[in-house]
Amino acid sequence: MLIFSVFKTLTDHTVTVELKNDLCITGVLKSVDQYLNIRLDAIKVENAEQHPHMMAVKNCFIRGSVIRYVQLPASAMDIQLLEDATRRESGKKI
Amino acid sequence: MQVSGEIQEPFDLIRLSLSERVMVKLRGDRQLSGVLHAYDGHMNMILSDVEETVMIVDPVPEGVKPSIRVAKRQIEMLYVRGDGVILVSPPQRE
């Protein structure tokens, strides 16, 4: 639930999602759900030459389970808040 | 009963590593080193100041000794999905 809340605070920020098939998509985070499925707008494929079939796609829904990493905007995050929330959540029972 | 400080279950080791630099080994011959700021019960994590190391074995003809390349890159703030995590190693204490 913690990470879900983090993603919710990052809506309308630009993130880069790296999938398990090495596809890298940069776009504006529009929404996220409890499974950490992600909807991106105004997308751009970073390694477009390896994935030419993605050229025409402008927005997409990404299933949470195929995501490897998400590169987040560090300036939009409160690290102290993040660590306190993690301690609180791990204290009660994860 | 209390053996070493507050470590009673495996996740306690990770909780004590919050805001410290950890090494994370991932599926797909990947390894991360970064400062841990958040995690949850799936071992989804948020790390900052991350260095990713990917081991790449270049395909070589039969009989030739395979050469291993190491690709490194830096990422400022990164969400890592827990299903790719193999192990998390806390900071080395001297």
PDB file of C-alpha atoms in Angstrom:
ATOM      1  CA  MET A   1       0.000   0.000   0.000  1.00  0.00           C
ATOM      2  CA  LEU A   2       2.938   2.264   0.776  1.00  0.00           C
ATOM      3  CA  ILE A   3       4.411   2.161  -2.700  1.00  0.00           C
ATOM      4  CA  PHE A   4       0.931   2.603  -4.181  1.00  0.00           C
ATOM      5  CA  SER A   5       0.615   5.859  -2.202  1.00  0.00           C
ATOM      6  CA  VAL A   6       4.031   6.992  -3.432  1.00  0.00           C
ATOM      7  CA  PHE A   7       2.983   6.494  -7.043  1.00  0.00           C
ATOM      8  CA  LYS A   8      -0.279   8.318  -6.397  1.00  0.00           C
ATOM      9  CA  THR A   9       1.628  11.394  -5.209  1.00  0.00           C
ATOM     10  CA  LEU A  10       3.695  11.234  -8.402  1.00  0.00           C
ATOM     11  CA  THR A  11       0.753  11.489 -10.824  1.00  0.00           C
ATOM     12  CA  ASP A  12       1.309  14.104 -13.534  1.00  0.00           C
ATOM     13  CA  HIS A  13       5.070  13.765 -13.154  1.00  0.00           C
ATOM     14  CA  THR A  14       7.254  12.346 -15.900  1.00  0.00           C
ATOM     15  CA  VAL A  15       8.659   8.887 -15.166  1.00  0.00           C
ATOM     16  CA  THR A  16      10.609   6.278 -17.110  1.00  0.00           C
ATOM     17  CA  VAL A  17       9.289   2.720 -16.889  1.00  0.00           C
ATOM     18  CA  GLU A  18      11.639  -0.126 -17.737  1.00  0.00           C
ATOM     19  CA  LEU A  19       9.923  -3.396 -18.575  1.00  0.00           C
ATOM     20  CA  LYS A  20      11.235  -6.929 -18.147  1.00  0.00           C
ATOM     21  CA  ASN A  21      11.656  -7.174 -21.928  1.00  0.00           C
ATOM     22  CA  ASP A  22      14.071  -4.179 -21.780  1.00  0.00           C
ATOM     23  CA  LEU A  23      11.560  -1.777 -23.346  1.00  0.00           C
ATOM     24  CA  CYS A  24      12.032   1.687 -21.772  1.00  0.00           C
ATOM     25  CA  ILE A  25       9.066   4.067 -21.892  1.00  0.00           C
ATOM     26  CA  THR A  26       9.128   7.678 -20.705  1.00  0.00           C
ATOM     27  CA  GLY A  27       5.802   9.387 -20.182  1.00  0.00           C
ATOM     28  CA  VAL A  28       3.543  11.347 -17.888  1.00  0.00           C
ATOM     29  CA  LEU A  29       2.141   9.182 -15.079  1.00  0.00           C
ATOM     30  CA  LYS A  30      -1.633   9.530 -15.328  1.00  0.00           C
ATOM     31  CA  SER A  31      -2.855   6.887 -12.921  1.00  0.00           C
ATOM     32  CA  VAL A  32      -1.891   3.852 -10.888  1.00  0.00           C
ATOM     33  CA  ASP A  33      -3.888   1.149  -9.091  1.00  0.00           C
ATOM     34  CA  GLN A  34      -3.360  -1.303  -6.227  1.00  0.00           C
ATOM     35  CA  TYR A  35      -1.572  -3.801  -8.502  1.00  0.00           C
ATOM     36  CA  LEU A  36       0.819  -1.016  -9.521  1.00  0.00           C
ATOM     37  CA  ASN A  37      -0.562  -1.125 -13.051  1.00  0.00           C
ATOM     38  CA  ILE A  38       0.405   2.199 -14.595  1.00  0.00           C
ATOM     39  CA  ARG A  39      -1.149   4.456 -17.232  1.00  0.00           C
ATOM     40  CA  LEU A  40       1.225   6.716 -19.131  1.00  0.00           C
ATOM     41  CA  ASP A  41       0.427   9.599 -21.498  1.00  0.00           C
ATOM     42  CA  ALA A  42       2.598  11.329 -24.095  1.00  0.00           C
ATOM     43  CA  ILE A  43       4.965   8.372 -24.212  1.00  0.00           C
ATOM     44  CA  LYS A  44       8.323   8.102 -25.879  1.00  0.00           C
ATOM     45  CA  VAL A  45      10.227   4.842 -26.275  1.00  0.00           C
ATOM     46  CA  GLU A  46      13.858   5.355 -25.217  1.00  0.00           C
ATOM     47  CA  ASN A  47      15.303   2.544 -27.308  1.00  0.00           C
ATOM     48  CA  ALA A  48      12.973   3.015 -30.287  1.00  0.00           C
ATOM     49  CA  GLU A  49      15.332   1.385 -32.797  1.00  0.00           C
ATOM     50  CA  GLN A  50      14.944  -1.956 -30.978  1.00  0.00           C
ATOM     51  CA  HIS A  51      11.166  -1.593 -30.739  1.00  0.00           C
ATOM     52  CA  PRO A  52       9.957   0.002 -33.978  1.00  0.00           C
ATOM     53  CA  HIS A  53       6.420  -1.336 -33.491  1.00  0.00           C
ATOM     54  CA  MET A  54       6.006   1.070 -30.562  1.00  0.00           C
ATOM     55  CA  MET A  55       6.528   4.184 -32.676  1.00  0.00           C
ATOM     56  CA  ALA A  56       2.873   5.065 -33.206  1.00  0.00           C
ATOM     57  CA  VAL A  57       1.797   4.489 -29.621  1.00  0.00           C
ATOM     58  CA  LYS A  58       1.053   7.727 -27.762  1.00  0.00           C
ATOM     59  CA  ASN A  59      -0.363   6.506 -24.479  1.00  0.00           C
ATOM     60  CA  CYS A  60      -0.561   3.152 -22.802  1.00  0.00           C
ATOM     61  CA  PHE A  61      -1.577   1.015 -19.867  1.00  0.00           C
ATOM     62  CA  ILE A  62       1.210  -1.129 -18.424  1.00  0.00           C
ATOM     63  CA  ARG A  63       0.468  -4.252 -16.397  1.00  0.00           C
ATOM     64  CA  GLY A  64       2.288  -3.967 -13.063  1.00  0.00           C
ATOM     65  CA  SER A  65       3.831  -7.424 -13.232  1.00  0.00           C
ATOM     66  CA  VAL A  66       5.862  -6.716 -16.391  1.00  0.00           C
ATOM     67  CA  ILE A  67       7.636  -3.735 -14.852  1.00  0.00           C
ATOM     68  CA  ARG A  68      11.247  -4.118 -13.736  1.00  0.00           C
ATOM     69  CA  TYR A  69      12.068  -0.541 -12.700  1.00  0.00           C
ATOM     70  CA  VAL A  70      10.471   2.880 -12.634  1.00  0.00           C
ATOM     71  CA  GLN A  71      12.846   5.846 -12.657  1.00  0.00           C
ATOM     72  CA  LEU A  72      11.267   8.494 -10.448  1.00  0.00           C
ATOM     73  CA  PRO A  73      11.723  12.271 -10.268  1.00  0.00           C
ATOM     74  CA  ALA A  74      13.902  12.676  -7.144  1.00  0.00           C
ATOM     75  CA  SER A  75      12.903  16.324  -6.724  1.00  0.00           C
ATOM     76  CA  ALA A  76       9.243  15.380  -6.270  1.00  0.00           C
ATOM     77  CA  MET A  77       9.884  12.992  -3.374  1.00  0.00           C
ATOM     78  CA  ASP A  78      10.180  13.544   0.372  1.00  0.00           C
ATOM     79  CA  ILE A  79      12.734  11.001   1.570  1.00  0.00           C
ATOM     80  CA  GLN A  80      12.143  11.601   5.286  1.00  0.00           C
ATOM     81  CA  LEU A  81       8.410  11.038   4.830  1.00  0.00           C
ATOM     82  CA  LEU A  82       9.100   7.888   2.814  1.00  0.00           C
ATOM     83  CA  GLU A  83      11.345   6.345   5.486  1.00  0.00           C
ATOM     84  CA  ASP A  84       8.981   7.223   8.336  1.00  0.00           C
ATOM     85  CA  ALA A  85       6.055   5.683   6.459  1.00  0.00           C
ATOM     86  CA  THR A  86       8.097   2.533   5.778  1.00  0.00           C
ATOM     87  CA  ARG A  87       9.038   2.177   9.457  1.00  0.00           C
ATOM     88  CA  ARG A  88       5.410   2.652  10.477  1.00  0.00           C
ATOM     89  CA  GLU A  89       4.142   0.106   7.959  1.00  0.00           C
ATOM     90  CA  SER A  90       6.817  -2.507   8.738  1.00  0.00           C
ATOM     91  CA  GLY A  91       6.201  -2.070  12.459  1.00  0.00           C
ATOM     92  CA  LYS A  92       2.570  -3.139  12.360  1.00  0.00           C
ATOM     93  CA  LYS A  93       2.848  -6.112   9.965  1.00  0.00           C
ATOM     94  CA  ILE A  94       3.614  -6.008   6.329  1.00  0.00           C
TER      95      ILE A  94
ATOM     96  CA  MET B   1      15.688 -15.009  23.312  1.00  0.00           C
ATOM     97  CA  GLN B   2      16.902 -11.610  22.147  1.00  0.00           C
ATOM     98  CA  VAL B   3      20.057 -12.507  20.279  1.00  0.00           C
ATOM     99  CA  SER B   4      21.452  -9.536  18.398  1.00  0.00           C
ATOM    100  CA  GLY B   5      19.637  -6.260  18.985  1.00  0.00           C
ATOM    101  CA  GLU B   6      16.315  -6.153  17.200  1.00  0.00           C
ATOM    102  CA  ILE B   7      16.718  -8.843  14.547  1.00  0.00           C
ATOM    103  CA  GLN B   8      14.012 -11.480  14.991  1.00  0.00           C
ATOM    104  CA  GLU B   9      12.643 -12.019  11.521  1.00  0.00           C
ATOM    105  CA  PRO B  10      14.237 -11.640   8.093  1.00  0.00           C
ATOM    106  CA  PHE B  11      12.536  -8.320   7.280  1.00  0.00           C
ATOM    107  CA  ASP B  12      14.065  -6.757  10.418  1.00  0.00           C
ATOM    108  CA  LEU B  13      17.427  -6.888   8.688  1.00  0.00           C
ATOM    109  CA  ILE B  14      16.020  -4.826   5.825  1.00  0.00           C
ATOM    110  CA  ARG B  15      14.265  -2.411   8.184  1.00  0.00           C
ATOM    111  CA  LEU B  16      17.568  -1.703   9.919  1.00  0.00           C
ATOM    112  CA  SER B  17      19.080  -0.936   6.516  1.00  0.00           C
ATOM    113  CA  LEU B  18      16.689   1.967   5.842  1.00  0.00           C
ATOM    114  CA  SER B  19      18.551   5.086   4.688  1.00  0.00           C
ATOM    115  CA  GLU B  20      21.719   3.013   4.297  1.00  0.00           C
ATOM    116  CA  ARG B  21      23.441   1.811   1.149  1.00  0.00           C
ATOM    117  CA  VAL B  22      22.422  -1.749   0.271  1.00  0.00           C
ATOM    118  CA  MET B  23      23.368  -4.219  -2.421  1.00  0.00           C
ATOM    119  CA  VAL B  24      20.438  -5.827  -4.256  1.00  0.00           C
ATOM    120  CA  LYS B  25      20.877  -8.827  -6.520  1.00  0.00           C
ATOM    121  CA  LEU B  26      18.210  -9.199  -9.192  1.00  0.00           C
ATOM    122  CA  ARG B  27      17.123 -11.734 -11.793  1.00  0.00           C
ATOM    123  CA  GLY B  28      18.721 -11.374 -15.195  1.00  0.00           C
ATOM    124  CA  ASP B  29      22.320 -10.970 -13.967  1.00  0.00           C
ATOM    125  CA  ARG B  30      21.647  -7.531 -12.534  1.00  0.00           C
ATOM    126  CA  GLN B  31      22.908  -5.974  -9.371  1.00  0.00           C
ATOM    127  CA  LEU B  32      22.084  -2.631  -7.738  1.00  0.00           C
ATOM    128  CA  SER B  33      23.808  -0.566  -5.134  1.00  0.00           C
ATOM    129  CA  GLY B  34      21.744   2.269  -3.694  1.00  0.00           C
ATOM    130  CA  VAL B  35      20.411   3.979  -0.593  1.00  0.00           C
ATOM    131  CA  LEU B  36      17.225   2.262   0.627  1.00  0.00           C
ATOM    132  CA  HIS B  37      14.337   4.622   1.388  1.00  0.00           C
ATOM    133  CA  ALA B  38      11.245   2.429   1.257  1.00  0.00           C
ATOM    134  CA  TYR B  39      10.195  -1.194   0.882  1.00  0.00           C
ATOM    135  CA  ASP B  40       7.098  -3.331   1.399  1.00  0.00           C
ATOM    136  CA  GLY B  41       6.241  -6.964   2.009  1.00  0.00           C
ATOM    137  CA  HIS B  42       6.702  -7.849  -1.673  1.00  0.00           C
ATOM    138  CA  MET B  43      10.215  -6.426  -1.469  1.00  0.00           C
ATOM    139  CA  ASN B  44       9.232  -3.661  -3.824  1.00  0.00           C
ATOM    140  CA  MET B  45      11.820  -1.002  -3.003  1.00  0.00           C
ATOM    141  CA  ILE B  46      12.652   2.631  -3.601  1.00  0.00           C
ATOM    142  CA  LEU B  47      16.364   3.388  -3.803  1.00  0.00           C
ATOM    143  CA  SER B  48      18.264   6.585  -4.529  1.00  0.00           C
ATOM    144  CA  ASP B  49      21.734   7.261  -5.916  1.00  0.00           C
ATOM    145  CA  VAL B  50      21.647   3.865  -7.622  1.00  0.00           C
ATOM    146  CA  GLU B  51      24.363   2.179  -9.613  1.00  0.00           C
ATOM    147  CA  GLU B  52      23.095  -0.674 -11.755  1.00  0.00           C
ATOM    148  CA  THR B  53      25.530  -3.332 -12.938  1.00  0.00           C
ATOM    149  CA  VAL B  54      24.445  -5.719 -15.696  1.00  0.00           C
ATOM    150  CA  MET B  55      26.555  -8.739 -16.611  1.00  0.00           C
ATOM    151  CA  ILE B  56      26.344  -9.420 -20.334  1.00  0.00           C
ATOM    152  CA  VAL B  57      27.730 -12.592 -21.849  1.00  0.00           C
ATOM    153  CA  ASP B  58      28.392 -11.939 -25.516  1.00  0.00           C
ATOM    154  CA  PRO B  59      27.485 -14.803 -27.812  1.00  0.00           C
ATOM    155  CA  VAL B  60      30.629 -16.430 -29.188  1.00  0.00           C
ATOM    156  CA  PRO B  61      31.183 -19.344 -31.559  1.00  0.00           C
ATOM    157  CA  GLU B  62      31.360 -22.856 -30.126  1.00  0.00           C
ATOM    158  CA  GLY B  63      34.636 -23.662 -28.374  1.00  0.00           C
ATOM    159  CA  VAL B  64      35.650 -20.048 -27.817  1.00  0.00           C
ATOM    160  CA  LYS B  65      35.833 -18.905 -24.213  1.00  0.00           C
ATOM    161  CA  PRO B  66      32.799 -16.629 -23.613  1.00  0.00           C
ATOM    162  CA  SER B  67      33.642 -13.045 -22.752  1.00  0.00           C
ATOM    163  CA  ILE B  68      31.664 -11.262 -20.039  1.00  0.00           C
ATOM    164  CA  ARG B  69      30.959  -7.560 -20.319  1.00  0.00           C
ATOM    165  CA  VAL B  70      29.837  -5.371 -17.449  1.00  0.00           C
ATOM    166  CA  ALA B  71      27.497  -2.455 -18.194  1.00  0.00           C
ATOM    167  CA  LYS B  72      27.066   0.145 -15.457  1.00  0.00           C
ATOM    168  CA  ARG B  73      24.716   3.106 -15.208  1.00  0.00           C
ATOM    169  CA  GLN B  74      23.653   5.642 -12.604  1.00  0.00           C
ATOM    170  CA  ILE B  75      20.014   6.392 -11.676  1.00  0.00           C
ATOM    171  CA  GLU B  76      19.001   9.153  -9.278  1.00  0.00           C
ATOM    172  CA  MET B  77      15.783   7.626  -7.855  1.00  0.00           C
ATOM    173  CA  LEU B  78      14.465   4.168  -8.681  1.00  0.00           C
ATOM    174  CA  TYR B  79      11.492   1.957  -7.848  1.00  0.00           C
ATOM    175  CA  VAL B  80      12.412  -1.735  -8.087  1.00  0.00           C
ATOM    176  CA  ARG B  81       9.644  -4.309  -8.410  1.00  0.00           C
ATOM    177  CA  GLY B  82       9.968  -7.012  -5.754  1.00  0.00           C
ATOM    178  CA  ASP B  83       9.428 -10.033  -8.001  1.00  0.00           C
ATOM    179  CA  GLY B  84      12.876  -9.577  -9.542  1.00  0.00           C
ATOM    180  CA  VAL B  85      14.728  -9.449  -6.254  1.00  0.00           C
ATOM    181  CA  ILE B  86      16.986 -12.389  -5.317  1.00  0.00           C
ATOM    182  CA  LEU B  87      18.718 -10.961  -2.260  1.00  0.00           C
ATOM    183  CA  VAL B  88      19.256  -7.763  -0.320  1.00  0.00           C
ATOM    184  CA  SER B  89      22.528  -7.345   1.495  1.00  0.00           C
ATOM    185  CA  PRO B  90      22.852  -4.744   4.260  1.00  0.00           C
ATOM    186  CA  PRO B  91      25.754  -2.311   4.403  1.00  0.00           C
ATOM    187  CA  GLN B  92      29.119  -3.716   5.414  1.00  0.00           C
ATOM    188  CA  ARG B  93      29.905  -2.893   9.022  1.00  0.00           C
ATOM    189  CA  GLU B  94      33.521  -2.536   9.963  1.00  0.00           C
TER     190      GLU B  94
END
